[in-house]
Short mmCIF file of C-alpha atoms and ligand atoms in Angstrom, two decimals:
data_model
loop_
_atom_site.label_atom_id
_atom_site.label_comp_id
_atom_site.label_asym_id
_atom_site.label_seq_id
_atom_site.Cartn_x
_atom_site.Cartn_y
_atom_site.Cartn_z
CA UNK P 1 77.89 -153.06 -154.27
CA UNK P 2 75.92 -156.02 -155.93
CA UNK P 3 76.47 -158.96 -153.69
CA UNK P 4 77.41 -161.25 -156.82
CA UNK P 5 80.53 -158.88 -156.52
CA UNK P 6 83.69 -159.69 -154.17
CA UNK P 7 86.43 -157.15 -154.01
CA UNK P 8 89.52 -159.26 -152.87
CA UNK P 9 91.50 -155.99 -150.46
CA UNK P 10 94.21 -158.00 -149.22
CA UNK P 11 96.65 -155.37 -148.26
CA UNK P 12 99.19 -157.63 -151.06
CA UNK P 13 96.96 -157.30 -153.26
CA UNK P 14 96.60 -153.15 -153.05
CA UNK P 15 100.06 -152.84 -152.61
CA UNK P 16 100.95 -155.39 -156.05
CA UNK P 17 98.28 -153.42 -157.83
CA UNK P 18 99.60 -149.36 -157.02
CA UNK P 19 103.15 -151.13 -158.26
CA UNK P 20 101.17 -151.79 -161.76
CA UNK P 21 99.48 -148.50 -162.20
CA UNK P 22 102.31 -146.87 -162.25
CA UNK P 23 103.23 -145.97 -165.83
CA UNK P 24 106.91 -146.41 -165.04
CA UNK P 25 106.59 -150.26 -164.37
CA UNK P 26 108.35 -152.18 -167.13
CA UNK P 27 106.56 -155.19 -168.60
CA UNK P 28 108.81 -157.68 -166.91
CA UNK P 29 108.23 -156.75 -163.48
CA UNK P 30 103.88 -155.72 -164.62
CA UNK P 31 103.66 -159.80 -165.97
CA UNK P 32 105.05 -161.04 -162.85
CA UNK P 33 103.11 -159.05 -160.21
CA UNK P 34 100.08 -159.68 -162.45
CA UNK P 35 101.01 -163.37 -161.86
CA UNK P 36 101.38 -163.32 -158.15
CA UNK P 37 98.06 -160.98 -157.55
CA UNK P 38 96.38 -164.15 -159.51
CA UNK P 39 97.38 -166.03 -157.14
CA UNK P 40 95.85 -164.09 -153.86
CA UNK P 41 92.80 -163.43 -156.62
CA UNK P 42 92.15 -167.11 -157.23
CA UNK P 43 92.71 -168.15 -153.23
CA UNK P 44 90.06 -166.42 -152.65
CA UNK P 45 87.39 -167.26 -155.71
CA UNK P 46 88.69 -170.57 -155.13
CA UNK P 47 87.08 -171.05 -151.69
CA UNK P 48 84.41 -172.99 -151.77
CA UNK P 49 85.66 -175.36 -154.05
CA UNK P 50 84.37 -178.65 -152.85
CA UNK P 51 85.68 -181.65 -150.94
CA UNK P 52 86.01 -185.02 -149.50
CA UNK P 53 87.91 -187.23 -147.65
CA UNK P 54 90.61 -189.74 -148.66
CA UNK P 55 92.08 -192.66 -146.87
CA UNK P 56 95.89 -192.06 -146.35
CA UNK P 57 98.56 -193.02 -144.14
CA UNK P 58 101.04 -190.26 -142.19
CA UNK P 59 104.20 -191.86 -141.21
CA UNK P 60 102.35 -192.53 -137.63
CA UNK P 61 98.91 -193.25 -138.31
CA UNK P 62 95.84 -193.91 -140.66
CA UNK P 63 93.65 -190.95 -140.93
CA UNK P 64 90.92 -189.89 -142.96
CA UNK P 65 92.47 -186.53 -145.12
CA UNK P 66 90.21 -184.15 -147.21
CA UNK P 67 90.83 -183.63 -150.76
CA UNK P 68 89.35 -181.65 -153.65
CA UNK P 69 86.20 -183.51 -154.87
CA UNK P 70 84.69 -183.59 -158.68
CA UNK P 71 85.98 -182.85 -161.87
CA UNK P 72 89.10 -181.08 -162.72
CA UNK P 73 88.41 -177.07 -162.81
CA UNK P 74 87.96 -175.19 -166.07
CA UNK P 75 90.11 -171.67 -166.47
CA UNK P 76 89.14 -169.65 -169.31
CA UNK P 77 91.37 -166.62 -170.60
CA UNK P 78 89.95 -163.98 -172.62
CA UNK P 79 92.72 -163.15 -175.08
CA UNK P 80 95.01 -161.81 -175.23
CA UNK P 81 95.44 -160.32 -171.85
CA UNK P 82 93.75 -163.18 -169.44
CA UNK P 83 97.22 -165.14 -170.48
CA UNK P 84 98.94 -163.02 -167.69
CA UNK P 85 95.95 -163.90 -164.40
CA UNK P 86 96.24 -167.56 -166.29
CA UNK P 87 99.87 -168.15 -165.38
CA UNK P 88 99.50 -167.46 -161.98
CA UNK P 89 96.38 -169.46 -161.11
CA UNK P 90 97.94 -172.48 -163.02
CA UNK P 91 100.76 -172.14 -160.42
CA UNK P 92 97.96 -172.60 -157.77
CA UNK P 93 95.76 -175.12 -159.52
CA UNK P 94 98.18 -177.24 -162.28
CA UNK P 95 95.90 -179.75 -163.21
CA UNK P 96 93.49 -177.28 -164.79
CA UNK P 97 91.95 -177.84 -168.22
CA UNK P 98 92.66 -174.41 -169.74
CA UNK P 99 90.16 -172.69 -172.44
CA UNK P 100 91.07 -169.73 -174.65
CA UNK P 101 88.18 -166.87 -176.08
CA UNK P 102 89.92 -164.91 -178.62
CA UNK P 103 88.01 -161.18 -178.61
CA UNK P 104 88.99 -157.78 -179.67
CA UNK P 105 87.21 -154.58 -178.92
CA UNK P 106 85.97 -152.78 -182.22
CA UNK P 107 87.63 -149.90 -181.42
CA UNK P 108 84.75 -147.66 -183.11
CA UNK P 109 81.14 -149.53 -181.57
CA UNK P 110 83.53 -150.87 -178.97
CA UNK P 111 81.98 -153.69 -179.40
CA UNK P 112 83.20 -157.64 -178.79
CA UNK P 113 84.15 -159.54 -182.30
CA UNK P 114 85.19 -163.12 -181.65
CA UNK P 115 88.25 -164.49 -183.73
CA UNK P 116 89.48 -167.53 -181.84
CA UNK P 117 87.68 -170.29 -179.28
CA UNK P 118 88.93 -173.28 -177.64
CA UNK P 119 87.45 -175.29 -175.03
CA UNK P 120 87.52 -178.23 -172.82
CA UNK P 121 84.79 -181.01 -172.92
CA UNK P 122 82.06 -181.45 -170.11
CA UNK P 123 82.20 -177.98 -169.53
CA UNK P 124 78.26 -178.35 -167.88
CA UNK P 125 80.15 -180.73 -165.20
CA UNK P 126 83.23 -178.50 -164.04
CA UNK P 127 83.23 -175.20 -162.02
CA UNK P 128 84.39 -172.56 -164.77
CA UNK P 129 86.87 -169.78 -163.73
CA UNK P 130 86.99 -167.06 -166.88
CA UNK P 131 89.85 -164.66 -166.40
CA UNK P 132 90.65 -161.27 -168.09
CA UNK P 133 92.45 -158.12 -165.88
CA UNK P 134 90.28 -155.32 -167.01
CA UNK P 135 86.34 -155.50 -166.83
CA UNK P 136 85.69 -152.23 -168.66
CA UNK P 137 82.51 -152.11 -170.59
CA UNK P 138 81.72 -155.47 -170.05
CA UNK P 139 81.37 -156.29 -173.63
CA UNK P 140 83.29 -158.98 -174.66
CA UNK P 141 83.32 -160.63 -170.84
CA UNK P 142 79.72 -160.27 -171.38
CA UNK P 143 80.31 -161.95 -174.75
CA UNK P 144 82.51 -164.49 -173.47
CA UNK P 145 80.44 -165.66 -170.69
CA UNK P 146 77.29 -166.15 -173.98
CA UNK P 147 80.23 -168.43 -175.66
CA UNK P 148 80.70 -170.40 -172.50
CA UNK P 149 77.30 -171.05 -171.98
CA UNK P 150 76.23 -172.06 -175.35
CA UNK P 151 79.15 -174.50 -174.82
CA UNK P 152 76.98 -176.01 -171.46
CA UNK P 153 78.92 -174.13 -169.19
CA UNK P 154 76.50 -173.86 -165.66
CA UNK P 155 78.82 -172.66 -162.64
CA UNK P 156 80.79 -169.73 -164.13
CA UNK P 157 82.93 -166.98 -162.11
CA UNK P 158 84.91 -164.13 -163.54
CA UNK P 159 87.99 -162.80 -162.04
CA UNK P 160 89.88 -159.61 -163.26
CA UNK P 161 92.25 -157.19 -161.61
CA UNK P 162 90.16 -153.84 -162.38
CA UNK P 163 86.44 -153.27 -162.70
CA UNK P 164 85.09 -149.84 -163.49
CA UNK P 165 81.30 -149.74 -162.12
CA UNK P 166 79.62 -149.26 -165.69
CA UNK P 167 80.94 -152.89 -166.40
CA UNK P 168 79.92 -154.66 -163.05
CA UNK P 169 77.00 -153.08 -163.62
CA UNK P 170 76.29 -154.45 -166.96
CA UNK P 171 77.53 -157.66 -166.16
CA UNK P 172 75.31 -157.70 -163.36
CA UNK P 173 72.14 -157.44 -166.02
CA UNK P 174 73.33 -159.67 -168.36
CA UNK P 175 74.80 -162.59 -166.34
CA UNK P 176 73.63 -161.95 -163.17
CA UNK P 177 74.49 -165.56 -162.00
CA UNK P 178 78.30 -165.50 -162.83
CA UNK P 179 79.80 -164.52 -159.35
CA UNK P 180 82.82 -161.64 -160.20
CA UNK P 181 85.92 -161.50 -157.86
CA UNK P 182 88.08 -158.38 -158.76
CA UNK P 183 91.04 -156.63 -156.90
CA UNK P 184 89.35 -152.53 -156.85
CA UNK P 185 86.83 -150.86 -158.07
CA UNK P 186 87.85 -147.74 -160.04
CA UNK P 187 86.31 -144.56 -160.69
CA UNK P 188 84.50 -144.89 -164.32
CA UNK P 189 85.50 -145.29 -168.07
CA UNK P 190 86.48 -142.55 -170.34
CA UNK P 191 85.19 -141.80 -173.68
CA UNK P 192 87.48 -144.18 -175.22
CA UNK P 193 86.35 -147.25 -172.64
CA UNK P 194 89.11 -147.05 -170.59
CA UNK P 195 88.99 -147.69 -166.98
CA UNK P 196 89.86 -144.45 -164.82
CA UNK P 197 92.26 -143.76 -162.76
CA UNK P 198 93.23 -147.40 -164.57
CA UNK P 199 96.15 -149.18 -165.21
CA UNK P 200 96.22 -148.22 -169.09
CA UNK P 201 95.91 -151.20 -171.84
CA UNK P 202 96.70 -154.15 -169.81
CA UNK P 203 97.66 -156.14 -172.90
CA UNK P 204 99.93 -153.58 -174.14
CA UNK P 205 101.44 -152.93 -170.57
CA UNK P 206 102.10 -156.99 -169.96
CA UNK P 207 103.83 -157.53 -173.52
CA UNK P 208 105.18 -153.87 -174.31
CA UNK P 209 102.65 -152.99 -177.22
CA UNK P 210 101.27 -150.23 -178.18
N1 LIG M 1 91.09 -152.79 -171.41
C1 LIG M 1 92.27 -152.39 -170.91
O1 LIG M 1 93.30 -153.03 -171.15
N2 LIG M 1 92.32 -151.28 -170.15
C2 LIG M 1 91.23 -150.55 -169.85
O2 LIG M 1 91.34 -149.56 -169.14
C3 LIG M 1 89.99 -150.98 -170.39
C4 LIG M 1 89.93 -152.10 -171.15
#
């Protein structure tokens, strides 16, 4: 495995995830395990977030208390299915400027077209957290991460809930600093792009679509 690639197996997070694949799970109950796997997700991409120390006083004494350092964070969702990793990681992190990337996949070329972007200021000064469940081709989080950068972005990771290898693998050779945090690996893609053994289309599956 590339070593730009983390594959978060909390036994949780396995457990969460075999509760989604299964075709029978109703929307309701796939949005909010969806939201509490982004929270054991973005614990761990989340790690080495830096700190410092604040002054504060405990009931007893005066102590010196770390705290998170720098600029708020920056948590991008790739619409219109990085809405459902965004909810739970704004649980975990509230004061997070959020940005939106509005992509489809040409269904033909499979291809990334780009109808809607939104982001924060300063991007070049705040760590950047882009979020969509399925890394499948790698096409439009490959486009996504482009946008970001043209926008200044400099300290990008990607977190999804699936990753086939074909798109870690072309993520790998077209961002190969953006660090990816994912909760499995699956087998490969079918003919249509989708990610086998899968979870199906996770934007259909979160809002009942089809
Ligand atoms: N997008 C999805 O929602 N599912 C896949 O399997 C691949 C891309």
């Amino acid at each position: 495995m590339p070593n730009n690639v983390t594959v978060v197996d909390h036994p949780l997070v396995l457990h969460k995830l075999t509760l989604m694949r299964d075709k029978h799970c109703p929307s309701a109950v796939f949005r909010q395990l969806l939201r509490e796997i982004s929270l054991l997700l973005a614990y761990e991409v989340l790690r080495d977030l830096p700190m410092t120390t604040q002054t504060i006083e405990t009931p007893l004494v005066e102590m010196e208390a770390p705290i998170l350092k720098g600029k708020k964070l920056v948590l991008v969702s790739i619409l219109r299915a990085g809405n459902g990793l965004l909810d739970g990681m704004l649980d975990l992190v509230p004061s997070a400027r959020v940005g939106h990337i509005g992509l489809y996949r040409d269904p033909a070329t499979l291809a990334a077209v780009e109808y809607y972007l939104k982001l924060p200021d300063s991007l070049g000064e705040r760590r950047v957290i882009a979020v969509d469940p399925m890394l499948a081709t790698g096409n439009s989080v490959s486009a996504a991460l482009d946008r970001l950068k043209q926008a200044g972005a400099t300290n990008i990771s990607f977190m999804c809930l699936l990753a086939a290898p074909e798109g870690i693998e072309a993520l790998g050779k077209s961002h190969p600093d953006v660090k990816v945090f994912t909760a499995a690996i699956d087998s490969h893609l079918n003919d249509h792009g989708y990610i086998l053994p899968g979870l199906g289309d996770a934007g259909d599956r979160m809002f009942g679509t089809k």
